[in-house]
Structure formats: C-alpha cells, structure tokens
C-alpha cells in the first residue's frame, strides 16, 4: 500500500530538503507512524491480562529503532548473536529478550545465557542437553506438522525445519521438568505476511489447546504462549489491512474461556517485525537513467543491496514519484546489479519519469536494509529517521569501499601443510 496519508504528507513537505541535505539513496523511517502502530497493537490486546510484543530484531536491526521499541514497552525477539548483543547494548535484559534460534550453536547459547540471560525458546528436544545451564524458564517452539497448514508464504509445516514435532511435545516438557525447569512457555510461528486475522486467532486457539493438554499430562502451568510473528501489511494498494482490533478481541475471548476453566491464563506474547515498522519506511532514490529498448527502463541510484524483496520473492513494492501523479507509461524500475532480477518494479504504470526525479519505494521499513547484501561490490545505503519533533536523524551511515575491503586487510595466517 502507499504509505499512510499522514506519512505521505510529511514526505511531500520535507523530502526535497532531506534529499538535498543527505543525498540519495536512503531509507527514511517515520517515528510517529511506528509509535502509533505500536500503541494500536497494545490497545488491541488490552483484553488479555498480560500482553507483550517482542519486536523481531531481524526486521530492522538498528539501535535507534530498538530504543524506540523499548520506549513503547516492547521486548526483543533475537535469533543471532548480533541481535542479542544489539538488544543488550540498548539496555534490554533478561526476560525482555526472547532467543528464538534454530540449528543453534554452543557459542550462541553461551551468549544467550550471558549478561543476565534471556528467555530461551528451544527449537528441539535435543537442545536441552546442549544448553550450558538449564534455566528456570524454558519455551519450546512447536511445529504442528499436518495439524495446521502454514500460510502460502511460509509453506507447509511438515517441510519446515523449525520446532518440536507434535508427538515429541509431552516428552520435551517432561524432560525440562525433570531437569528442574519451573516455568514454561509455548511458541509457534506459522505465518508470514498474513492479512487474515482469523489465521492468528486459530494459532492462539491451537496453542491454548496444547497448553491444556500438556498441563494435564504433566501437572504444570504455563507462564506464556507466544503466537509468533507474521502479521501482514498491505503492500498492494488494493489489499485490505489486517484487522488487529478483531484479532485482539477474538484472542482475548479465547483467553477468557481458558481462564474460566483453568483459573489462570498464560501471558500472551507476539513477535512481530514487519507489522510494526514495514509501512513506516521508504527507500528514496533518484532516477539517473532512462533507456528504451524492448521495454522502457528507468534506472535509479539504488539496487538490490538496499531491498532484496522484489528480486528474491517477486514481492510488490509500491512506487511513487515526488511531485508527479498519473500513469503515463509502463516501465521497469531497475538497479545497477548484473542480475536481471534487480528490479524494484516490473511493467508498472507510472508518471513519466525523467533523470533527477525523486522516487519512493514504499514499505521498506522491515526486511529492507536488513536483508541487503554486497554482491557486485554494491554498498548498502544510509538510514534516516524522521523524528516526531520534525527533525531528521542519520541513524546509520552508508557503507563505504573501506567497509567492503575491511575483511581483506589483515595479516594473513598461513597454514603450512
Ligand atoms: C522472521 C521472524 C519473525 C518476524 O516475522 P515478521 O514477518 O516480520 O513479523 C518472528 N519470529 C521468528 C521466529 C522469525 O523468524
């Protein structure tokens, strides 16, 4: 979807000045929009006794953004050492951090348990023997297999490498209990960019059912369920936004029913990334070339290094041109990589674009910069944050050739054989 009306007004007012000062390309994030979405999410779940969102750090791993999340009251969902370190650098500690890793290494567990630890969300029963110290609280990631169809983007759970299989679930918690674990969580992640709120409601229902089953078998209570991330955003103008109000209401109802029969409810955790920041970012780039061969190509001063999603998944990102409207011609908007999938838009009706025009690629606030890469020696662009007070903050500089060459510049350690 084009960015919100509010954000596009802020862009229309300020973008020329920002471009003049910082130069393109850059991702520009909108503090006001991020905060509003965060507050709306909290409000949507006000019907459950305890709700917490753990922002999926991988969606937008920037300390300034993470501080914003912390200020809203969110924790952090991490799946790598870098994400753990970054979350702790901005002051997150203990149960404000969830470590949802897979194929986890010993070193990752060491870091996860250092500095006040975090919630360990284990991907397999065998990992209980590999955790350096079994903590008081353990969560398992559940893979329901044939009991649930993943949504079309994330695929079939039977083929997914993640999580504990259904038939292993009781054994996993029994083993944890026998090792001295006192508090328990249950997690799953089955959706990606899901726009139907009923899917997430079903996920909550399924987890509460499993909690009921495991509790009865093992005589334990659950501290929390975590229904994962995967809340969708409407990338296309014709798509309807996810109905988080209904989602919150219906999940709250499930929790009420659970409370009536069990006398308590687990806390509800969510680990959304895309939904929180995705719509509140744009990649701003300048048209630098135009060529007319079998198709018309508009070349911009940015490429897949800044945004992989179109090339990697064929994902749609809305494109607009500053101060120009209309659909004068159909073009491909392309980067400069020697890969023909380095296209931000394919056969898209757009206003007539000339060299120097400022182009916005929408919805780059999640899995944009973060997925960027350096193939072809392309550097990733800078990141800017439009603050609520109207100032613009450089929150990451662009990469330089020195950054690219840094790993080549060392005293080689040669092994003689
Ligand atoms: C990627 C991921 C998320 C966040 O996904 P979004 O689609 O950005 O909400 C949450 N949890 C896990 C385990 C993930 O891998």
Short mmCIF file of C-alpha atoms and ligand atoms in Angstrom, two decimals:
data_model
loop_
_atom_site.label_atom_id
_atom_site.label_comp_id
_atom_site.label_asym_id
_atom_site.label_seq_id
_atom_site.Cartn_x
_atom_site.Cartn_y
_atom_site.Cartn_z
CA UNK A 1 0.00 0.00 0.00
CA UNK A 2 1.21 3.50 -0.48
CA UNK A 3 2.46 4.71 2.91
CA UNK A 4 -0.18 6.23 5.20
CA UNK A 5 -1.76 9.53 4.23
CA UNK A 6 -0.11 11.12 7.24
CA UNK A 7 3.35 9.93 6.30
CA UNK A 8 2.95 10.89 2.65
CA UNK A 9 2.03 14.41 3.73
CA UNK A 10 5.14 14.58 5.89
CA UNK A 11 7.17 13.28 2.94
CA UNK A 12 5.67 15.73 0.47
CA UNK A 13 6.53 18.63 2.79
CA UNK A 14 10.05 17.59 3.68
CA UNK A 15 11.53 15.21 1.18
CA UNK A 16 13.22 17.72 -1.12
CA UNK A 17 15.06 19.27 1.81
CA UNK A 18 16.08 15.88 3.15
CA UNK A 19 17.35 14.77 -0.26
CA UNK A 20 19.27 17.99 -0.68
CA UNK A 21 20.99 17.56 2.68
CA UNK A 22 21.69 13.84 2.74
CA UNK A 23 21.73 12.83 -0.93
CA UNK A 24 20.06 9.66 -2.20
CA UNK A 25 19.71 6.77 -1.76
CA UNK A 26 18.43 6.29 1.80
CA UNK A 27 15.77 4.51 3.79
CA UNK A 28 13.67 7.00 5.71
CA UNK A 29 11.68 5.74 8.71
CA UNK A 30 8.82 7.55 10.40
CA UNK A 31 8.89 7.66 14.21
CA UNK A 32 5.32 8.88 14.51
CA UNK A 33 3.92 6.04 12.41
CA UNK A 34 5.94 3.39 14.26
CA UNK A 35 4.78 4.67 17.64
CA UNK A 36 1.14 4.80 16.52
CA UNK A 37 1.23 1.23 15.23
CA UNK A 38 2.87 0.08 18.47
CA UNK A 39 0.19 1.77 20.57
CA UNK A 40 -2.61 0.35 18.40
CA UNK A 41 -1.23 -3.15 18.88
CA UNK A 42 -1.08 -2.75 22.66
CA UNK A 43 -4.62 -1.39 22.66
CA UNK A 44 -5.89 -4.26 20.50
CA UNK A 45 -4.72 -6.73 23.16
CA UNK A 46 -5.91 -4.77 26.18
CA UNK A 47 -8.48 -7.53 26.79
CA UNK A 48 -5.87 -10.10 27.87
CA UNK A 49 -4.36 -9.94 31.38
CA UNK A 50 -0.78 -9.55 30.16
CA UNK A 51 0.40 -8.85 26.63
CA UNK A 52 3.88 -8.17 25.36
CA UNK A 53 5.25 -7.73 21.87
CA UNK A 54 8.83 -8.85 21.32
CA UNK A 55 9.95 -6.88 18.26
CA UNK A 56 11.63 -9.21 15.76
CA UNK A 57 15.01 -7.51 15.62
CA UNK A 58 15.88 -9.02 12.24
CA UNK A 59 13.22 -6.87 10.57
CA UNK A 60 15.00 -3.59 11.33
CA UNK A 61 18.17 -4.07 13.34
CA UNK A 62 19.13 -0.54 14.24
CA UNK A 63 19.78 0.54 17.86
CA UNK A 64 17.89 3.81 17.45
CA UNK A 65 14.83 1.86 16.30
CA UNK A 66 15.27 -0.67 19.11
CA UNK A 67 15.33 2.17 21.67
CA UNK A 68 12.05 3.36 20.21
CA UNK A 69 10.61 -0.14 20.67
CA UNK A 70 11.85 -0.22 24.24
CA UNK A 71 10.20 3.12 24.88
CA UNK A 72 6.88 1.77 23.58
CA UNK A 73 7.27 -1.13 26.03
CA UNK A 74 8.32 -3.90 23.67
CA UNK A 75 10.87 -6.63 24.24
CA UNK A 76 13.13 -8.13 21.58
CA UNK A 77 12.96 -11.34 19.62
CA UNK A 78 16.51 -12.32 18.65
CA UNK A 79 17.82 -15.21 16.59
CA UNK A 80 21.53 -14.48 16.36
CA UNK A 81 24.42 -13.32 18.50
CA UNK A 82 24.48 -9.94 16.78
CA UNK A 83 20.80 -9.38 17.59
CA UNK A 84 21.34 -10.39 21.23
CA UNK A 85 24.32 -8.06 21.54
CA UNK A 86 22.47 -5.15 19.94
CA UNK A 87 19.43 -5.61 22.19
CA UNK A 88 21.65 -5.66 25.28
CA UNK A 89 23.60 -2.64 24.09
CA UNK A 90 20.44 -0.57 24.33
CA UNK A 91 19.79 -1.92 27.81
CA UNK A 92 17.40 -4.86 27.33
CA UNK A 93 17.93 -7.60 29.88
CA UNK A 94 16.61 -10.99 30.99
CA UNK A 95 13.03 -11.67 30.06
CA UNK A 96 12.83 -8.60 27.84
CA UNK A 97 14.71 -10.75 25.33
CA UNK A 98 13.50 -13.94 23.68
CA UNK A 99 16.07 -16.07 21.86
CA UNK A 100 14.27 -17.92 19.07
CA UNK A 101 17.09 -19.63 17.24
CA UNK A 102 17.29 -22.76 15.15
CA UNK A 103 20.21 -25.09 14.45
CA UNK A 104 21.73 -23.33 17.44
CA UNK A 105 25.46 -23.46 18.17
CA UNK A 106 27.11 -23.77 21.56
CA UNK A 107 28.51 -20.31 21.17
CA UNK A 108 25.05 -18.87 20.57
CA UNK A 109 23.78 -20.50 23.76
CA UNK A 110 26.78 -19.11 25.67
CA UNK A 111 25.96 -15.57 24.56
CA UNK A 112 22.23 -16.07 25.13
CA UNK A 113 22.85 -17.09 28.74
CA UNK A 114 25.45 -14.39 29.48
CA UNK A 115 24.68 -10.85 30.72
CA UNK A 116 21.54 -11.71 32.63
CA UNK A 117 20.35 -14.31 30.15
CA UNK A 118 17.07 -14.21 28.24
CA UNK A 119 14.10 -16.45 27.53
CA UNK A 120 15.39 -19.50 25.68
CA UNK A 121 12.97 -20.70 23.04
CA UNK A 122 14.32 -24.13 22.12
CA UNK A 123 13.88 -25.48 18.62
CA UNK A 124 14.36 -29.14 19.52
CA UNK A 125 14.19 -31.54 22.45
CA UNK A 126 17.87 -32.50 21.99
CA UNK A 127 18.94 -28.94 22.77
CA UNK A 128 18.03 -29.41 26.44
CA UNK A 129 21.28 -31.39 26.75
CA UNK A 130 23.28 -28.72 24.97
CA UNK A 131 22.18 -25.65 26.91
CA UNK A 132 25.17 -24.71 29.12
CA UNK A 133 22.91 -24.21 32.13
CA UNK A 134 19.26 -25.24 32.17
CA UNK A 135 17.37 -22.08 33.18
CA UNK A 136 14.30 -21.74 35.37
CA UNK A 137 12.13 -20.81 32.38
CA UNK A 138 12.09 -22.72 29.10
CA UNK A 139 9.98 -22.32 25.99
CA UNK A 140 9.72 -24.74 23.08
CA UNK A 141 8.90 -23.88 19.50
CA UNK A 142 6.08 -26.12 18.34
CA UNK A 143 5.74 -27.45 14.81
CA UNK A 144 2.20 -28.81 14.42
CA UNK A 145 3.04 -30.73 11.22
CA UNK A 146 -0.05 -31.96 9.41
CA UNK A 147 -2.37 -30.43 12.05
CA UNK A 148 -2.03 -27.00 10.52
CA UNK A 149 -1.33 -25.62 7.08
CA UNK A 150 1.18 -22.83 7.13
CA UNK A 151 0.16 -19.82 5.13
CA UNK A 152 1.21 -19.72 1.50
CA UNK A 153 4.35 -17.70 2.10
CA UNK A 154 5.83 -19.68 4.96
CA UNK A 155 4.89 -23.08 3.49
CA UNK A 156 3.93 -26.48 4.82
CA UNK A 157 4.91 -27.16 8.47
CA UNK A 158 5.73 -30.78 7.53
CA UNK A 159 8.56 -29.46 5.36
CA UNK A 160 9.73 -26.76 7.74
CA UNK A 161 12.98 -27.26 9.66
CA UNK A 162 11.64 -25.47 12.70
CA UNK A 163 10.31 -26.64 16.00
CA UNK A 164 9.40 -29.69 18.05
CA UNK A 165 7.10 -32.24 16.40
CA UNK A 166 3.66 -32.81 17.89
CA UNK A 167 4.44 -36.29 19.20
CA UNK A 168 7.58 -35.05 20.97
CA UNK A 169 5.88 -32.23 22.80
CA UNK A 170 4.97 -34.02 26.04
CA UNK A 171 8.43 -35.60 26.24
CA UNK A 172 10.08 -32.23 25.73
CA UNK A 173 8.29 -30.62 28.68
CA UNK A 174 8.61 -33.75 30.81
CA UNK A 175 12.34 -33.71 30.28
CA UNK A 176 12.56 -29.99 31.01
CA UNK A 177 10.59 -30.51 34.21
CA UNK A 178 12.87 -33.35 35.29
CA UNK A 179 15.88 -31.09 34.73
CA UNK A 180 14.48 -28.57 37.19
CA UNK A 181 12.68 -26.14 34.91
CA UNK A 182 9.96 -24.36 36.90
CA UNK A 183 8.29 -22.09 34.34
CA UNK A 184 7.18 -22.94 30.84
CA UNK A 185 6.35 -21.21 27.59
CA UNK A 186 4.99 -22.48 24.26
CA UNK A 187 5.73 -20.85 20.94
CA UNK A 188 4.93 -21.32 17.28
CA UNK A 189 5.46 -19.34 14.09
CA UNK A 190 3.32 -20.44 11.17
CA UNK A 191 2.54 -17.37 9.14
CA UNK A 192 4.30 -14.75 7.11
CA UNK A 193 2.73 -11.52 5.89
CA UNK A 194 -0.70 -12.87 6.84
CA UNK A 195 -3.55 -10.42 6.23
CA UNK A 196 -6.36 -12.61 7.57
CA UNK A 197 -6.69 -12.06 11.32
CA UNK A 198 -8.56 -15.38 11.72
CA UNK A 199 -5.32 -17.23 10.99
CA UNK A 200 -3.63 -15.71 14.04
CA UNK A 201 -6.72 -16.37 16.16
CA UNK A 202 -6.54 -20.04 15.14
CA UNK A 203 -2.88 -20.11 16.13
CA UNK A 204 -3.73 -18.78 19.59
CA UNK A 205 -6.53 -21.33 19.90
CA UNK A 206 -4.19 -24.16 18.91
CA UNK A 207 -1.54 -23.13 21.43
CA UNK A 208 -4.08 -22.83 24.25
CA UNK A 209 -5.33 -26.33 23.35
CA UNK A 210 -1.79 -27.67 23.56
CA UNK A 211 -1.22 -25.89 26.86
CA UNK A 212 -4.35 -27.58 28.19
CA UNK A 213 -3.12 -30.97 27.01
CA UNK A 214 0.46 -30.65 28.30
CA UNK A 215 -0.69 -29.16 31.61
CA UNK A 216 -2.98 -32.10 32.22
CA UNK A 217 -0.36 -34.68 31.30
CA UNK A 218 2.44 -33.20 33.36
CA UNK A 219 0.69 -31.16 36.03
CA UNK A 220 2.41 -27.91 35.07
CA UNK A 221 1.21 -24.36 34.43
CA UNK A 222 2.28 -22.19 31.55
CA UNK A 223 3.86 -18.81 32.02
CA UNK A 224 3.13 -17.70 28.45
CA UNK A 225 2.21 -18.60 24.91
CA UNK A 226 3.90 -16.85 22.01
CA UNK A 227 1.90 -16.85 18.79
CA UNK A 228 4.90 -15.74 16.71
CA UNK A 229 5.19 -13.04 14.09
CA UNK A 230 3.95 -12.95 10.54
CA UNK A 231 1.28 -10.27 10.82
CA UNK A 232 0.87 -8.89 7.34
CA UNK A 233 0.83 -5.44 5.82
CA UNK A 234 -0.92 -4.48 2.59
CA UNK A 235 1.91 -3.93 0.11
CA UNK A 236 -0.54 -3.55 -2.77
CA UNK A 237 -2.93 -0.60 -2.94
CA UNK A 238 -5.94 -2.90 -3.35
CA UNK A 239 -5.17 -5.03 -0.29
CA UNK A 240 -7.04 -4.53 2.98
CA UNK A 241 -5.03 -4.05 6.18
CA UNK A 242 -5.03 -6.76 8.83
CA UNK A 243 -7.90 -6.28 11.28
CA UNK A 244 -5.95 -6.19 14.54
CA UNK A 245 -8.94 -4.97 16.52
CA UNK A 246 -10.90 -8.14 15.73
CA UNK A 247 -7.76 -10.21 16.19
CA UNK A 248 -7.26 -8.77 19.68
CA UNK A 249 -10.92 -9.17 20.60
CA UNK A 250 -11.21 -12.78 19.44
CA UNK A 251 -7.95 -13.84 21.07
CA UNK A 252 -8.99 -12.12 24.31
CA UNK A 253 -12.21 -14.17 24.21
CA UNK A 254 -10.17 -17.38 23.95
CA UNK A 255 -8.15 -16.31 26.97
CA UNK A 256 -11.32 -15.63 28.95
CA UNK A 257 -12.61 -19.11 28.19
CA UNK A 258 -9.27 -20.58 29.22
CA UNK A 259 -9.32 -18.62 32.47
CA UNK A 260 -12.80 -19.83 33.31
CA UNK A 261 -11.78 -23.45 33.11
CA UNK A 262 -8.20 -23.21 34.44
CA UNK A 263 -8.36 -20.37 36.94
CA UNK A 264 -5.45 -18.53 35.34
CA UNK A 265 -4.18 -17.51 31.91
CA UNK A 266 -0.71 -17.60 30.48
CA UNK A 267 0.69 -14.28 29.29
CA UNK A 268 0.30 -13.58 25.59
CA UNK A 269 3.43 -12.83 23.62
CA UNK A 270 3.76 -11.80 20.00
CA UNK A 271 6.96 -11.38 17.99
CA UNK A 272 6.01 -9.23 15.07
CA UNK A 273 8.54 -7.43 12.91
CA UNK A 274 7.02 -6.41 9.59
CA UNK A 275 3.74 -5.13 11.03
CA UNK A 276 5.47 -2.70 13.37
CA UNK A 277 7.93 -0.99 11.05
CA UNK A 278 7.22 -2.19 7.50
CA UNK A 279 4.77 0.51 6.39
CA UNK A 280 6.77 3.26 8.09
CA UNK A 281 9.79 3.21 5.82
CA UNK A 282 10.50 4.30 2.27
CA UNK A 283 13.57 3.82 0.13
CA UNK A 284 14.26 7.16 -1.51
CA UNK A 285 16.26 7.01 -4.70
CA UNK A 286 16.94 9.24 -7.72
CA UNK A 287 16.24 8.39 -11.36
CA UNK A 288 19.59 8.55 -13.16
CA UNK A 289 19.00 6.80 -16.48
CA UNK A 290 16.25 6.03 -18.87
CA UNK A 291 16.52 3.64 -21.77
CA UNK A 292 14.06 2.48 -24.35
CA UNK A 293 14.71 -0.92 -25.90
CA UNK A 294 12.07 -3.66 -25.98
CA UNK A 295 10.77 -2.13 -22.78
CA UNK A 296 11.30 1.21 -21.14
CA UNK A 297 13.70 1.07 -18.20
CA UNK A 298 14.08 3.70 -15.51
CA UNK A 299 17.44 3.27 -13.78
CA UNK A 300 17.79 4.55 -10.22
CA UNK A 301 20.79 5.20 -7.95
CA UNK A 302 19.96 2.25 -5.71
CA UNK A 303 19.74 -1.51 -6.20
CA UNK A 304 19.01 -4.85 -4.56
CA UNK A 305 21.66 -4.14 -1.94
CA UNK A 306 19.06 -1.85 -0.36
CA UNK A 307 15.98 -4.01 -0.87
CA UNK A 308 16.02 -7.69 -1.79
CA UNK A 309 12.34 -8.49 -1.55
CA UNK A 310 11.30 -7.82 -5.17
CA UNK A 311 14.23 -9.79 -6.59
CA UNK A 312 14.11 -12.58 -4.04
CA UNK A 313 10.37 -13.18 -3.74
CA UNK A 314 8.89 -11.24 -6.64
CA UNK A 315 7.41 -9.04 -3.92
CA UNK A 316 5.36 -5.98 -4.85
CA UNK A 317 6.52 -2.63 -3.50
CA UNK A 318 4.51 0.43 -4.36
CA UNK A 319 6.45 3.11 -6.25
CA UNK A 320 5.69 6.82 -6.36
CA UNK A 321 7.41 9.82 -7.89
CA UNK A 322 7.78 13.03 -5.90
CA UNK A 323 5.54 15.80 -7.26
CA UNK A 324 4.26 13.68 -10.15
CA UNK A 325 1.00 11.78 -10.47
CA UNK A 326 -0.65 9.74 -13.15
CA UNK A 327 0.05 6.63 -15.16
CA UNK A 328 1.65 7.96 -18.31
CA UNK A 329 3.68 4.89 -19.22
CA UNK A 330 4.56 1.36 -18.24
CA UNK A 331 8.18 0.87 -17.15
CA UNK A 332 10.58 -1.37 -15.26
CA UNK A 333 12.33 0.45 -12.41
CA UNK A 334 15.77 -1.09 -12.11
CA UNK A 335 19.01 -1.03 -10.12
CA UNK A 336 22.53 -1.46 -11.44
CA UNK A 337 23.36 -5.01 -10.39
CA UNK A 338 24.41 -7.52 -13.06
CA UNK A 339 21.33 -9.58 -12.30
CA UNK A 340 18.14 -9.21 -14.29
CA UNK A 341 16.04 -9.65 -11.16
CA UNK A 342 17.47 -6.38 -9.83
CA UNK A 343 14.18 -4.61 -10.48
CA UNK A 344 12.12 -2.66 -7.96
CA UNK A 345 9.07 -2.72 -10.23
CA UNK A 346 8.19 -4.64 -13.37
CA UNK A 347 5.83 -3.33 -16.06
CA UNK A 348 4.43 -0.73 -13.67
CA UNK A 349 2.24 2.15 -14.84
CA UNK A 350 3.93 5.32 -13.56
CA UNK A 351 4.08 9.02 -14.34
CA UNK A 352 6.65 9.92 -16.98
CA UNK A 353 9.99 9.81 -15.14
CA UNK A 354 12.99 11.92 -16.09
CA UNK A 355 16.55 11.90 -14.81
CA UNK A 356 16.70 13.64 -11.46
CA UNK A 357 13.22 12.70 -10.35
CA UNK A 358 12.95 11.54 -6.73
CA UNK A 359 11.40 8.09 -6.47
CA UNK A 360 9.97 6.49 -3.34
CA UNK A 361 9.82 2.73 -2.98
CA UNK A 362 7.25 2.13 -0.26
CA UNK A 363 7.01 -0.21 2.73
CA UNK A 364 10.73 -0.75 3.20
CA UNK A 365 10.66 -0.41 6.98
CA UNK A 366 11.04 -4.15 7.58
CA UNK A 367 13.23 -6.74 5.87
CA UNK A 368 14.60 -3.95 3.65
CA UNK A 369 18.03 -2.66 4.62
CA UNK A 370 18.35 -5.67 6.91
CA UNK A 371 18.33 -8.17 4.04
CA UNK A 372 20.68 -6.11 1.90
CA UNK A 373 23.90 -7.63 0.65
CA UNK A 374 27.13 -6.64 -1.07
CA UNK A 375 27.15 -8.70 -4.25
CA UNK A 376 28.79 -6.89 -7.16
CA UNK A 377 30.51 -4.66 -4.61
CA UNK A 378 27.35 -2.65 -4.05
CA UNK A 379 27.12 -0.88 -0.72
CA UNK A 380 24.04 -0.51 1.43
CA UNK A 381 22.51 2.95 1.77
CA UNK A 382 22.17 5.12 4.86
CA UNK A 383 19.18 5.04 7.18
CA UNK A 384 17.39 8.17 8.38
CA UNK A 385 14.70 8.60 10.99
CA UNK A 386 12.09 11.34 10.72
CA UNK A 387 11.52 12.15 14.37
CA UNK A 388 8.22 13.18 15.86
CA UNK A 389 9.63 16.64 16.55
CA UNK A 390 10.22 17.16 12.82
CA UNK A 391 13.99 16.67 12.84
CA UNK A 392 15.75 14.09 10.70
CA UNK A 393 18.39 11.90 12.30
CA UNK A 394 21.07 9.92 10.49
CA UNK A 395 20.83 6.56 12.27
CA UNK A 396 23.20 4.62 10.02
CA UNK A 397 25.70 5.97 7.52
CA UNK A 398 26.02 4.41 4.07
CA UNK A 399 28.65 1.72 3.64
CA UNK A 400 31.95 2.65 2.02
CA UNK A 401 34.52 0.78 -0.03
CA UNK A 402 36.67 0.65 3.11
CA UNK A 403 33.86 -1.31 4.78
CA UNK A 404 33.76 -3.72 1.86
CA UNK A 405 37.53 -4.20 1.85
CA UNK A 406 37.92 -4.39 5.63
CA UNK A 407 37.93 -8.19 5.70
CA UNK A 408 40.72 -8.30 3.10
CA UNK A 409 43.03 -6.02 5.00
CA UNK A 410 44.73 -8.22 7.60
CA UNK A 411 47.93 -10.14 8.31
CA UNK A 412 47.20 -13.49 6.81
CA UNK A 413 47.59 -16.55 8.98
CA UNK A 414 49.09 -19.15 6.66
CA UNK A 415 48.94 -22.84 7.39
CA UNK A 416 51.87 -24.83 6.05
CA UNK A 417 50.98 -28.36 5.08
C1 LIG B 1 11.09 -13.50 10.99
C2 LIG B 1 10.56 -13.94 12.29
C3 LIG B 1 9.65 -13.13 12.98
C4 LIG B 1 9.11 -11.84 12.43
O1 LIG B 1 8.41 -12.04 11.26
P1 LIG B 1 7.53 -10.83 10.64
O2 LIG B 1 7.02 -11.43 9.38
O3 LIG B 1 8.50 -9.72 10.40
O4 LIG B 1 6.51 -10.50 11.63
C5 LIG B 1 9.22 -13.56 14.21
N1 LIG B 1 9.65 -14.72 14.73
C6 LIG B 1 10.54 -15.52 14.11
C7 LIG B 1 10.96 -16.78 14.76
C8 LIG B 1 11.02 -15.16 12.86
O5 LIG B 1 11.88 -15.96 12.23
#
